[in-house]
């Protein structure tokens, strides 16, 4: 193998190890660490970020990339080593723009802010977070200023999560979706409403976690290579191809919060487990974009986990574990878990209104970064949008702009577009898989999800970040990203559920 390629791989493997070590510290902070550890944890993570950044932007790394790039350019697209060189060049080209001191400052700030948020949110204390949020906006702007030739300040942030997407293209996609989604939401909310009171009860948290573990295992989550813990905001983290962890939270009165969070995070984890093991420790060993990642979680959560075939298998098990459900039929339960109910919390939102939450956040982030909205006015702007878009009055900050870890645990801006892209793509992928595997849902009825998982493994997971999101979508579904399969899915599903 070319000596420059060997050396480049060695350097970037070190960088990857530093980043993964930081992920362990982050996992510990969100699951185990006492609040008192916040300041030192911030400093430790900032140190790792600094070392990782300096390895990537160093002259030595730049020189190795320059030496090897002519070779990489002559290779076919599927050559993994060439893909590695292209990705290294892309990452370095991004990071050379950002001073190491800014990266460290951001890491330290977000770590402190996360702990402050976990304390302030239950107390509805926006005042305590306001100065920290002002600093987050400042840091995002400073970060964005490092990049030249951006049409919008948020474009600089988006390119890290969803390469190839811009504020302009996301807004175009959102407006196309909105024009079809809003009339459907109106038709559904004007129809006879579904009674979902069967979901309310008293469900022991430990029993919820045990049931969720059973579901996770059956979907293909490997507990020998992962674990499930509790955190304020559910997430998945990859520490290696053989250590992919998920978290959830459990609410005693409603087990669906825990259950669908787990199925969602399992979807993310199956993606990471399925990445070709030869890429482990490599910069390509990870999901290619937040949109593609989210397509995996939403596919399992909604297309599988809210469907009849899934519950044909799991409903008797649920009833056995929670006798509360013995008095409700399976069809009653399925209608309840698919009820459209415009609410305050994005992660609890039904499939129809979910994207409206995303679009509100996306627009508010754009305004904060453009400087057309100040942090002081954020709660009012937030509440006004919930009134106009979802028709609801937000009762307090913890169900409003303080609701989740976004904005309080990482860079402000550049993440939300991925949620809606993921929803759109989940339908496109499920549609394609179903076309190729017409009997796959018959297997779900007997608790066998392996055919769908294998199809996703072959077409999405194994490639990691070696193929660009656009190309991956085209290769796996034979078309560009399109809202049509998604709108057809939503329209058919809710027309049937609500007798439209
Ligand atoms: Zn997710």
Coordinates of C-alpha atoms and ligand atoms in Angstrom, one line a residue:
X1 CA 0.0 0.0 0.0
X2 CA 1.1 3.5 -0.7
X3 CA 3.2 4.8 2.2
X4 CA 1.4 8.2 2.3
X5 CA -1.9 6.3 2.5
X6 CA -0.6 4.2 5.4
X7 CA 0.6 7.3 7.3
X8 CA -2.6 9.2 6.6
X9 CA -4.7 6.3 7.9
X10 CA -2.6 6.1 11.1
X11 CA -3.0 9.8 11.8
X12 CA -6.7 9.8 11.2
X13 CA -7.2 6.6 13.2
X14 CA -5.6 8.5 16.1
X15 CA -8.0 11.4 15.5
X16 CA -10.9 9.0 15.4
X17 CA -9.9 7.4 18.7
X18 CA -9.7 10.9 20.3
X19 CA -13.2 11.7 19.0
X20 CA -14.6 8.3 20.2
X21 CA -13.0 8.9 23.7
X22 CA -14.8 12.2 23.8
X23 CA -18.0 10.3 22.9
X24 CA -17.5 8.0 25.9
X25 CA -17.1 11.1 28.1
X26 CA -20.2 12.5 26.7
X27 CA -22.1 9.2 27.2
X28 CA -20.9 9.2 30.8
X29 CA -22.0 12.8 31.3
X30 CA -25.5 12.2 30.0
X31 CA -26.1 8.9 31.8
X32 CA -23.9 8.6 35.0
X33 CA -21.9 11.7 35.9
X34 CA -22.9 13.7 38.9
X35 CA -23.7 17.4 38.1
X36 CA -20.6 18.5 40.0
X37 CA -18.4 16.9 37.3
X38 CA -19.7 19.4 34.7
X39 CA -16.8 21.9 34.7
X40 CA -14.0 19.4 34.6
X41 CA -15.8 17.3 32.0
X42 CA -16.1 20.3 29.8
X43 CA -12.4 20.9 30.1
X44 CA -11.5 17.3 29.4
X45 CA -13.7 17.2 26.3
X46 CA -12.2 20.5 25.1
X47 CA -8.7 19.1 25.5
X48 CA -9.6 16.0 23.3
X49 CA -11.3 18.3 20.7
X50 CA -8.2 20.4 20.5
X51 CA -5.9 17.4 20.0
X52 CA -8.2 15.9 17.4
X53 CA -8.5 19.2 15.5
X54 CA -4.8 19.8 15.5
X55 CA -4.1 16.3 14.1
X56 CA -6.6 17.0 11.2
X57 CA -5.4 20.5 10.3
X58 CA -1.7 19.9 10.7
X59 CA 0.6 20.5 7.8
X60 CA 1.7 16.9 7.9
X61 CA -1.8 15.7 7.3
X62 CA -2.3 18.2 4.6
X63 CA 0.9 17.1 2.9
X64 CA -0.1 13.4 3.0
X65 CA -3.5 14.3 1.5
X66 CA -1.8 16.3 -1.3
X67 CA 0.5 13.4 -2.0
X68 CA -2.2 10.7 -2.3
X69 CA -5.0 12.7 -3.9
X70 CA -3.8 12.3 -7.5
X71 CA -4.0 8.5 -7.0
X72 CA -7.4 8.7 -5.4
X73 CA -8.8 10.7 -8.3
X74 CA -8.0 7.9 -10.7
X75 CA -9.8 5.2 -8.7
X76 CA -13.4 4.0 -9.2
X77 CA -16.0 5.5 -6.8
X78 CA -16.4 2.3 -4.9
X79 CA -12.8 2.1 -3.9
X80 CA -12.8 2.5 -0.1
X81 CA -9.3 3.8 0.2
X82 CA -10.0 6.5 -2.4
X83 CA -13.3 7.3 -0.6
X84 CA -11.2 7.6 2.6
X85 CA -8.8 10.1 1.0
X86 CA -11.7 12.2 -0.4
X87 CA -13.4 12.3 3.0
X88 CA -10.1 13.2 4.7
X89 CA -9.7 16.1 2.3
X90 CA -13.3 17.2 2.8
X91 CA -13.0 17.2 6.6
X92 CA -9.7 18.9 6.6
X93 CA -10.9 21.6 4.2
X94 CA -13.7 22.3 6.6
X95 CA -11.7 22.3 9.8
X96 CA -8.7 24.4 8.6
X97 CA -11.2 27.3 8.6
X98 CA -11.9 26.9 12.3
X99 CA -9.3 28.0 14.9
X100 CA -8.6 25.4 17.4
X101 CA -9.3 27.8 20.2
X102 CA -12.9 28.3 18.9
X103 CA -13.4 24.5 18.8
X104 CA -12.3 24.2 22.4
X105 CA -14.3 27.1 23.6
X106 CA -17.4 25.6 21.9
X107 CA -16.9 22.1 23.4
X108 CA -16.4 23.5 26.9
X109 CA -19.4 25.8 26.6
X110 CA -21.8 23.1 25.4
X111 CA -20.7 20.7 28.2
X112 CA -21.4 23.3 30.9
X113 CA -24.6 24.3 29.2
X114 CA -25.9 20.8 29.1
X115 CA -25.7 20.4 32.9
X116 CA -27.3 23.9 33.3
X117 CA -30.1 22.8 31.0
X118 CA -30.8 19.6 33.0
X119 CA -31.2 21.8 36.1
X120 CA -33.1 24.8 34.6
X121 CA -35.6 22.9 32.4
X122 CA -37.6 21.2 35.2
X123 CA -37.8 24.6 36.9
X124 CA -38.9 26.4 33.8
X125 CA -36.0 28.7 34.3
X126 CA -35.3 30.4 30.9
X127 CA -33.5 33.3 32.7
X128 CA -30.8 30.9 33.9
X129 CA -30.1 29.7 30.4
X130 CA -30.5 33.0 28.5
X131 CA -26.9 34.2 28.8
X132 CA -25.7 30.7 27.9
X133 CA -27.9 30.7 24.8
X134 CA -26.8 34.2 23.8
X135 CA -23.2 32.8 23.9
X136 CA -24.3 29.8 21.8
X137 CA -25.7 32.1 19.1
X138 CA -22.5 34.1 19.3
X139 CA -20.4 31.0 18.9
X140 CA -22.4 29.7 16.0
X141 CA -22.0 33.0 14.3
X142 CA -18.3 33.1 15.0
X143 CA -18.1 29.5 13.6
X144 CA -20.0 30.4 10.5
X145 CA -17.8 33.5 9.9
X146 CA -14.9 31.2 9.5
X147 CA -16.3 30.0 6.2
X148 CA -16.3 32.2 3.1
X149 CA -18.8 32.1 0.2
X150 CA -21.8 30.9 2.2
X151 CA -25.2 32.1 1.1
X152 CA -26.5 31.9 4.7
X153 CA -24.8 31.7 8.1
X154 CA -26.4 28.4 8.8
X155 CA -25.0 26.8 5.6
X156 CA -21.6 26.5 7.4
X157 CA -23.2 24.4 10.1
X158 CA -25.4 22.3 7.9
X159 CA -22.5 21.1 5.8
X160 CA -21.2 19.2 8.9
X161 CA -24.5 17.3 9.4
X162 CA -26.0 17.0 5.9
X163 CA -23.3 17.6 3.3
X164 CA -24.8 19.0 0.1
X165 CA -27.9 20.6 1.8
X166 CA -28.2 24.4 2.2
X167 CA -30.7 26.7 3.8
X168 CA -32.1 27.4 0.4
X169 CA -32.5 23.7 -0.7
X170 CA -33.9 22.8 2.7
X171 CA -36.5 25.6 2.6
X172 CA -37.5 24.5 -0.9
X173 CA -38.0 20.9 0.2
X174 CA -39.9 22.1 3.3
X175 CA -42.2 24.3 1.4
X176 CA -43.0 21.6 -1.1
X177 CA -43.8 19.2 1.8
X178 CA -45.7 21.8 3.7
X179 CA -48.0 22.5 0.8
X180 CA -49.3 18.9 0.9
X181 CA -48.9 18.2 4.6
X182 CA -50.8 21.1 6.0
X183 CA -54.1 20.3 4.1
X184 CA -53.8 16.7 5.3
X185 CA -53.3 17.7 8.9
X186 CA -56.4 19.9 8.6
X187 CA -58.5 17.1 7.2
X188 CA -57.3 14.7 9.9
X189 CA -57.8 17.2 12.8
X190 CA -61.3 18.0 11.6
X191 CA -62.3 14.3 11.4
X192 CA -63.7 12.3 14.3
X193 CA -60.9 12.0 16.9
X194 CA -59.3 8.8 18.1
X195 CA -59.6 7.9 21.8
X196 CA -56.1 7.2 23.0
X197 CA -56.9 7.0 26.7
X198 CA -56.0 3.3 26.7
X199 CA -52.3 4.4 26.6
X200 CA -52.6 6.0 30.0
X201 CA -51.9 3.8 33.1
X202 CA -49.4 3.0 35.7
X203 CA -46.4 1.2 34.2
X204 CA -43.5 0.2 36.4
X205 CA -40.3 1.8 34.8
X206 CA -38.2 -1.3 35.3
X207 CA -40.8 -3.4 33.6
X208 CA -41.0 -0.9 30.7
X209 CA -37.2 -1.1 30.2
X210 CA -37.4 -5.0 30.2
X211 CA -40.1 -4.9 27.6
X212 CA -38.2 -2.4 25.5
X213 CA -35.1 -4.7 25.7
X214 CA -37.2 -7.6 24.4
X215 CA -38.3 -5.5 21.5
X216 CA -34.8 -4.2 20.8
X217 CA -33.4 -7.7 20.8
X218 CA -36.1 -9.0 18.4
X219 CA -35.4 -6.1 16.0
X220 CA -31.8 -7.2 15.9
X221 CA -30.1 -5.0 18.5
X222 CA -27.1 -6.9 19.9
X223 CA -26.8 -6.5 23.7
X224 CA -23.4 -8.2 23.5
X225 CA -22.2 -5.2 21.6
X226 CA -24.4 -2.5 23.2
X227 CA -26.4 -1.4 26.2
X228 CA -29.5 0.5 27.1
X229 CA -29.4 3.2 29.8
X230 CA -31.5 6.1 31.0
X231 CA -30.8 9.8 30.0
X232 CA -32.8 13.0 29.9
X233 CA -32.9 12.9 26.1
X234 CA -32.7 9.6 24.3
X235 CA -29.7 9.1 22.0
X236 CA -27.4 6.5 20.3
X237 CA -23.7 6.7 20.4
X238 CA -21.1 4.6 18.5
X239 CA -17.9 3.9 20.4
X240 CA -16.8 1.2 18.0
X241 CA -18.4 -1.3 15.6
X242 CA -18.8 -3.6 18.6
X243 CA -19.9 -1.0 21.1
X244 CA -23.0 0.9 20.0
X245 CA -25.0 2.2 23.0
X246 CA -28.5 3.6 23.2
X247 CA -30.4 5.5 25.9
X248 CA -34.1 6.2 26.6
X249 CA -36.3 7.6 29.3
X250 CA -39.3 6.1 31.1
X251 CA -42.5 7.9 32.1
X252 CA -44.6 6.0 34.5
X253 CA -48.0 7.0 33.1
X254 CA -47.3 6.3 29.5
X255 CA -45.0 3.5 28.2
X256 CA -45.1 4.6 24.6
X257 CA -42.6 7.4 25.2
X258 CA -40.0 4.8 26.3
X259 CA -40.9 2.2 23.8
X260 CA -40.9 4.4 20.6
X261 CA -37.7 6.1 21.8
X262 CA -36.0 2.7 22.1
X263 CA -37.2 1.6 18.6
X264 CA -36.0 4.9 17.2
X265 CA -32.6 4.6 18.8
X266 CA -32.4 0.9 17.8
X267 CA -32.9 2.1 14.2
X268 CA -29.8 4.4 14.6
X269 CA -27.9 1.6 16.2
X270 CA -28.6 -1.0 13.5
X271 CA -27.1 1.5 11.0
X272 CA -23.9 1.7 13.0
X273 CA -23.7 -2.1 13.7
X274 CA -24.1 -2.7 10.0
X275 CA -21.2 -0.7 8.8
X276 CA -18.5 -2.8 7.1
X277 CA -16.1 -3.9 10.0
X278 CA -13.1 -3.2 7.8
X279 CA -13.9 0.5 8.3
X280 CA -13.8 0.3 12.1
X281 CA -11.6 3.1 13.5
X282 CA -11.7 4.8 10.1
X283 CA -13.2 8.3 9.5
X284 CA -15.7 6.5 7.2
X285 CA -17.1 4.3 10.0
X286 CA -20.2 6.3 10.8
X287 CA -23.5 7.3 9.3
X288 CA -23.0 9.4 6.2
X289 CA -25.4 12.3 7.2
X290 CA -27.9 13.1 9.8
X291 CA -30.7 12.8 7.2
X292 CA -29.8 9.3 6.3
X293 CA -29.3 8.4 9.9
X294 CA -32.7 9.7 10.8
X295 CA -34.2 7.8 7.9
X296 CA -33.1 4.6 9.7
X297 CA -34.5 5.5 13.1
X298 CA -37.8 6.7 11.7
X299 CA -38.2 3.7 9.4
X300 CA -38.1 1.3 12.4
X301 CA -40.0 3.6 14.7
X302 CA -42.9 4.4 12.3
X303 CA -43.1 2.2 9.3
X304 CA -42.3 -0.9 11.4
X305 CA -43.1 -0.1 15.0
X306 CA -46.5 1.6 14.5
X307 CA -47.7 -0.9 12.0
X308 CA -50.2 -3.8 12.4
X309 CA -47.7 -6.7 11.5
X310 CA -45.3 -5.6 14.2
X311 CA -48.1 -5.6 16.8
X312 CA -49.5 -8.9 15.6
X313 CA -46.4 -10.3 17.1
X314 CA -45.8 -7.9 20.0
X315 CA -49.3 -7.1 21.3
X316 CA -49.8 -10.4 23.1
X317 CA -46.4 -10.0 24.7
X318 CA -47.2 -6.4 25.8
X319 CA -50.5 -7.6 27.3
X320 CA -48.7 -10.4 29.2
X321 CA -46.2 -7.9 30.6
X322 CA -48.7 -5.2 31.2
X323 CA -52.2 -6.6 32.0
X324 CA -53.5 -3.0 31.8
X325 CA -53.8 -3.7 28.0
X326 CA -55.9 -6.9 28.4
X327 CA -59.1 -4.9 28.2
X328 CA -58.2 -3.2 25.0
X329 CA -58.2 -4.8 21.5
X330 CA -55.1 -4.7 19.4
X331 CA -56.8 -2.6 16.7
X332 CA -57.8 -0.1 19.4
X333 CA -54.2 0.1 20.6
X334 CA -52.8 0.6 17.1
X335 CA -55.3 3.4 16.4
X336 CA -54.2 5.0 19.7
X337 CA -50.5 4.9 19.0
X338 CA -51.1 6.5 15.6
X339 CA -53.4 9.3 16.8
X340 CA -52.7 12.7 15.3
X341 CA -52.6 15.1 18.2
X342 CA -50.8 18.5 17.7
X343 CA -48.7 18.8 20.9
X344 CA -45.8 20.7 22.3
X345 CA -43.0 18.2 22.2
X346 CA -41.3 17.3 19.0
X347 CA -40.0 13.9 20.0
X348 CA -43.5 12.8 21.2
X349 CA -45.2 14.2 18.0
X350 CA -47.3 12.1 15.8
X351 CA -46.0 11.4 12.3
X352 CA -48.1 14.1 10.6
X353 CA -47.3 17.1 12.8
X354 CA -43.7 16.1 13.5
X355 CA -42.3 17.9 10.5
X356 CA -44.1 21.1 11.5
X357 CA -42.1 21.1 14.8
X358 CA -38.9 20.7 12.7
X359 CA -39.7 23.5 10.4
X360 CA -40.5 25.9 13.3
X361 CA -37.0 25.1 14.8
X362 CA -35.3 25.4 11.5
X363 CA -36.8 28.9 10.8
X364 CA -36.1 30.1 14.4
X365 CA -32.5 29.0 14.1
X366 CA -32.1 30.8 10.8
X367 CA -33.5 34.0 12.3
X368 CA -31.2 33.7 15.4
X369 CA -28.2 33.4 13.2
X370 CA -29.3 36.1 10.7
X371 CA -29.8 38.4 13.7
X372 CA -33.4 39.0 12.9
X373 CA -34.5 37.3 16.2
X374 CA -32.8 37.9 19.6
X375 CA -32.6 35.3 22.3
X376 CA -34.6 37.6 24.6
X377 CA -37.6 37.3 22.1
X378 CA -37.1 33.6 21.5
X379 CA -39.8 32.3 23.9
X380 CA -42.5 34.7 22.4
X381 CA -41.4 33.8 18.8
X382 CA -41.6 30.1 19.7
X383 CA -45.0 30.4 21.3
X384 CA -46.4 32.5 18.4
X385 CA -45.3 29.9 15.8
X386 CA -46.8 27.0 17.8
X387 CA -50.1 29.0 17.9
X388 CA -50.0 29.7 14.1
X389 CA -48.6 26.4 12.8
X390 CA -50.1 23.9 15.3
X391 CA -52.9 25.8 16.8
X392 CA -51.8 25.3 20.4
X393 CA -50.9 27.6 23.2
X394 CA -47.6 26.6 24.9
X395 CA -48.2 26.6 28.7
X396 CA -44.6 26.9 29.9
X397 CA -41.0 27.0 28.8
X398 CA -40.1 23.4 29.6
X399 CA -42.7 22.3 27.0
X400 CA -41.6 25.2 24.8
X401 CA -38.2 26.4 23.8
X402 CA -36.4 24.5 26.7
X403 CA -37.9 21.2 25.7
X404 CA -35.0 19.2 24.4
X405 CA -31.2 19.0 24.4
X406 CA -30.8 20.6 21.0
X407 CA -29.6 24.2 21.6
X408 CA -28.4 23.2 25.0
X409 CA -25.9 20.4 24.4
X410 CA -24.2 21.3 21.1
X411 CA -23.9 23.8 18.2
X412 CA -26.9 25.9 17.7
X413 CA -28.0 25.5 14.1
X414 CA -27.5 23.0 11.3
X415 CA -29.2 19.9 12.7
X416 CA -32.9 20.1 12.3
X417 CA -33.2 19.7 8.5
X418 CA -31.9 16.1 9.0
X419 CA -35.1 15.2 10.9
X420 CA -37.4 16.0 8.0
X421 CA -35.1 14.7 5.3
X422 CA -35.0 11.5 7.4
X423 CA -38.8 11.2 7.5
X424 CA -39.0 11.7 3.7
X425 CA -36.3 9.2 3.0
X426 CA -37.6 6.6 5.5
X427 CA -40.7 6.2 3.3
X428 CA -38.7 6.1 0.1
X429 CA -36.5 3.3 1.5
X430 CA -39.3 1.3 3.0
X431 CA -41.3 1.5 -0.2
X432 CA -38.2 0.2 -2.2
X433 CA -37.5 -2.5 0.3
X434 CA -41.2 -3.6 0.3
X435 CA -41.2 -3.7 -3.4
X436 CA -38.2 -6.0 -3.5
X437 CA -39.3 -8.1 -0.4
X438 CA -43.1 -8.2 -0.9
X439 CA -43.4 -10.8 2.0
X440 CA -41.3 -9.0 4.6
X441 CA -44.4 -7.9 6.6
X442 CA -45.6 -11.5 6.8
X443 CA -42.3 -12.2 8.6
X444 CA -42.9 -9.3 11.1
X445 CA -46.1 -11.1 12.2
X446 CA -43.9 -14.0 13.5
X447 CA -41.3 -11.6 15.0
X448 CA -38.8 -12.0 12.2
X449 CA -37.4 -8.6 11.0
X450 CA -34.2 -10.0 9.5
X451 CA -35.1 -9.6 5.8
X452 CA -35.6 -5.8 6.1
X453 CA -32.6 -5.4 8.3
X454 CA -30.5 -7.4 5.7
X455 CA -31.8 -5.2 2.9
X456 CA -30.8 -2.0 4.8
X457 CA -27.5 -3.6 5.6
X458 CA -26.7 -4.2 2.0
X459 CA -28.1 -1.0 0.6
X460 CA -27.4 1.6 3.3
X461 CA -25.5 0.4 6.4
X462 CA -22.4 -1.3 5.1
X463 CA -21.2 1.8 3.2
X464 CA -20.8 4.0 6.3
X465 CA -19.7 7.4 5.0
X466 CA -17.9 6.1 1.9
X467 CA -20.7 7.1 -0.5
X468 CA -22.2 10.6 -0.5
X469 CA -25.9 10.9 0.8
X470 CA -27.2 11.9 -2.7
X471 CA -25.5 8.9 -4.4
X472 CA -26.5 6.5 -1.6
X473 CA -30.2 7.5 -2.0
X474 CA -30.0 7.1 -5.8
X475 CA -28.2 3.7 -5.6
X476 CA -30.6 2.3 -3.0
X477 CA -33.9 3.6 -4.3
X478 CA -33.1 4.4 -8.0
X479 CA -34.3 7.9 -7.7
X480 CA -33.4 11.2 -6.0
X481 CA -34.9 12.2 -2.7
X482 CA -38.6 12.7 -3.3
X483 CA -41.5 13.6 -1.1
X484 CA -43.9 11.5 -3.1
X485 CA -43.5 8.1 -1.4
X486 CA -43.7 9.9 1.9
X487 CA -46.9 11.8 1.1
X488 CA -48.5 8.7 -0.4
X489 CA -47.7 6.7 2.7
X490 CA -49.0 9.4 5.0
X491 CA -52.1 10.0 2.9
X492 CA -53.0 6.3 2.7
X493 CA -52.3 5.6 6.3
X494 CA -54.3 8.5 7.8
X495 CA -57.2 8.3 5.3
X496 CA -57.7 4.8 6.5
X497 CA -57.2 5.5 10.2
X498 CA -59.5 8.5 10.1
X499 CA -62.0 7.3 7.5
X500 CA -61.3 10.4 5.3
Ligands
LIG1 ZN1 -32.9 10.2 15.8

